[in-house]
PDB file of C-alpha atoms in Angstrom:
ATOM      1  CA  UNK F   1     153.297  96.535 102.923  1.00 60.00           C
ATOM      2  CA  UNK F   2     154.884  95.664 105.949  1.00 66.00           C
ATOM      3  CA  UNK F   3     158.447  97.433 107.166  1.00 68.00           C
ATOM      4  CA  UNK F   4     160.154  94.657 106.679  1.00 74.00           C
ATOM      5  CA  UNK F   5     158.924  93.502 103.465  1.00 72.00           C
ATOM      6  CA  UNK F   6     159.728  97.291 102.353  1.00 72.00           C
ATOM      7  CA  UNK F   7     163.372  96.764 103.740  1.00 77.00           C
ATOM      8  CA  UNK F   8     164.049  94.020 101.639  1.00 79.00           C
ATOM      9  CA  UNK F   9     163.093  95.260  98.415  1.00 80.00           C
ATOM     10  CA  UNK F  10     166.464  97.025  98.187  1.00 82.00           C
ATOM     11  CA  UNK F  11     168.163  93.322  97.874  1.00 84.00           C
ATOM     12  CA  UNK F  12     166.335  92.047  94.602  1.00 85.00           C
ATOM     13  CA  UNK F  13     168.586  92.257  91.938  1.00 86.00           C
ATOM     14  CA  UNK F  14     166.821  90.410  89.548  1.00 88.00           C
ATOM     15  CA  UNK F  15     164.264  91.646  86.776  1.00 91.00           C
ATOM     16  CA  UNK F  16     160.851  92.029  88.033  1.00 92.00           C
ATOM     17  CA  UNK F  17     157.641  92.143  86.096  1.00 95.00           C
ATOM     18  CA  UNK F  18     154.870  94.022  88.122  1.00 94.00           C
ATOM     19  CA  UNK F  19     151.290  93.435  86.878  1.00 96.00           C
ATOM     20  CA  UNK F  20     148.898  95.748  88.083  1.00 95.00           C
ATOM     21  CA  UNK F  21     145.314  96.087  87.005  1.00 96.00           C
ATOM     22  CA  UNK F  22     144.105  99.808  86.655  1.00 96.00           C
ATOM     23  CA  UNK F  23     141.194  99.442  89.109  1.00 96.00           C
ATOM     24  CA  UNK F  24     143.060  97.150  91.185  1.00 95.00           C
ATOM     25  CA  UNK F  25     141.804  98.974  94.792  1.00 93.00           C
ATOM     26  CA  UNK F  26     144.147  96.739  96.862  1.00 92.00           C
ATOM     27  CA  UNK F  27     147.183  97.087  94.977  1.00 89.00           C
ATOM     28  CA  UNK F  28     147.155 100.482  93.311  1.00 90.00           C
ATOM     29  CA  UNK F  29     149.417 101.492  90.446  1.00 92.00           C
ATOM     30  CA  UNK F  30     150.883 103.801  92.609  1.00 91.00           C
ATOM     31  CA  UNK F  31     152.141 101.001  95.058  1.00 89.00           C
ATOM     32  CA  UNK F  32     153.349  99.205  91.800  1.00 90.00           C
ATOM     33  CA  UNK F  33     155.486 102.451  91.653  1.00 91.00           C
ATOM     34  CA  UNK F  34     156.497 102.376  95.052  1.00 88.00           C
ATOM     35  CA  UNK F  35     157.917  98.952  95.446  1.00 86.00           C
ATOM     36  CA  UNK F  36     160.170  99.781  92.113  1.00 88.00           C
ATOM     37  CA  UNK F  37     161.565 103.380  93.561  1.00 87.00           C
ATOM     38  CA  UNK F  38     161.825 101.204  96.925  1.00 84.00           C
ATOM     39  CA  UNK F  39     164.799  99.610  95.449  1.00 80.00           C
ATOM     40  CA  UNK F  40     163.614  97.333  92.590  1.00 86.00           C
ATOM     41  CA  UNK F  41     165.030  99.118  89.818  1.00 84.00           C
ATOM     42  CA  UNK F  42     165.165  96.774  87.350  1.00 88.00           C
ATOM     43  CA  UNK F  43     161.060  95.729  87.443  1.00 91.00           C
ATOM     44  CA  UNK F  44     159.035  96.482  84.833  1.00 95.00           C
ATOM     45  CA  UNK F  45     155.298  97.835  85.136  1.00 95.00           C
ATOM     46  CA  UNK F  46     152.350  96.614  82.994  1.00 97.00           C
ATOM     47  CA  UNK F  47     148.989  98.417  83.385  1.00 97.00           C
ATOM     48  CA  UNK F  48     146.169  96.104  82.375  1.00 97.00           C
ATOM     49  CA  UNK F  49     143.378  98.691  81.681  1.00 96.00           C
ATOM     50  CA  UNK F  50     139.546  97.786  82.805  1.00 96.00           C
ATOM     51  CA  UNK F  51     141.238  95.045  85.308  1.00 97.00           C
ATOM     52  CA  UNK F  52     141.165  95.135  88.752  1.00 96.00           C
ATOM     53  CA  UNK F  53     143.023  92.780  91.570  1.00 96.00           C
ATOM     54  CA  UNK F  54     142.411  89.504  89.392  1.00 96.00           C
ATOM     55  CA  UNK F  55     144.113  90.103  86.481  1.00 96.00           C
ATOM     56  CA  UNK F  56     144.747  86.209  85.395  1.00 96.00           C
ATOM     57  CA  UNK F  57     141.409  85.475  85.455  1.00 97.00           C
ATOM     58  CA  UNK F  58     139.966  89.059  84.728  1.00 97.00           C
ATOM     59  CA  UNK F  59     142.398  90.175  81.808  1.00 98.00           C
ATOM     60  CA  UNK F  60     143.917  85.834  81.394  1.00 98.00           C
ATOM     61  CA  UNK F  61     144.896  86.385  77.308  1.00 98.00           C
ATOM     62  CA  UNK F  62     146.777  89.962  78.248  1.00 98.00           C
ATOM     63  CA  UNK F  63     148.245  88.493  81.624  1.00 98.00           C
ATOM     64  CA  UNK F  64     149.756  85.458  80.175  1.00 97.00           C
ATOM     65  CA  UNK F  65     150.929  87.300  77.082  1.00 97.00           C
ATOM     66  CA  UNK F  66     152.665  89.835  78.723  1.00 97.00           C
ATOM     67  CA  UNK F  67     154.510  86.949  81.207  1.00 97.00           C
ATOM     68  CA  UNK F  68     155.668  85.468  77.762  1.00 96.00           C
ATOM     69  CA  UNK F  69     156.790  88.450  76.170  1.00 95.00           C
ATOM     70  CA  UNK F  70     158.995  89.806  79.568  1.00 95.00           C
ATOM     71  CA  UNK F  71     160.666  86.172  79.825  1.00 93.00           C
ATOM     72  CA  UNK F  72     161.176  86.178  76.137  1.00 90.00           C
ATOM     73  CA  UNK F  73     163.402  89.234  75.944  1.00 75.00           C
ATOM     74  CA  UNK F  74     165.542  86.970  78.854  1.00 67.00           C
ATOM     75  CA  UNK F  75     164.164  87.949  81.818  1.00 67.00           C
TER      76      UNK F  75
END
């Protein structure tokens, strides 16, 4: 993640859903982690076990279910 990119994360306000596959080798949980103690503290993590960078078309039933649910609750 570029500087920049990092700098701004401090300015999103809104709630964040952050879908990360567990053997997603580009975009590791950890980086999930990062880029909500960067300054998005409202996101919300979602591991999607035996999924890797994909995880619409590798995990597409979980993905879209757990999109639903996190606008659902008013996101």
């Amino acid at each position: 993640m570029g500087k920049r990119m990092i700098d701004g994360l401090k300015n999103v306000t809104a709630h964040t859903l952050i879908i990360s596959g567990a053997k997603d080798c580009q975009c590791t949980i950890g980086n999930a982690e990062q880029t909500r103690s960067r300054g998005v503290d409202l996101a919300t993590i979602v591991i999607l076990n035996q999924c890797g960078h994909f995880p619409w078309l590798e995990k597409p039933d979980e993905t879209f279910m757990v999109i639903t649910e996190f606008f659902g609750d008013g996101h």
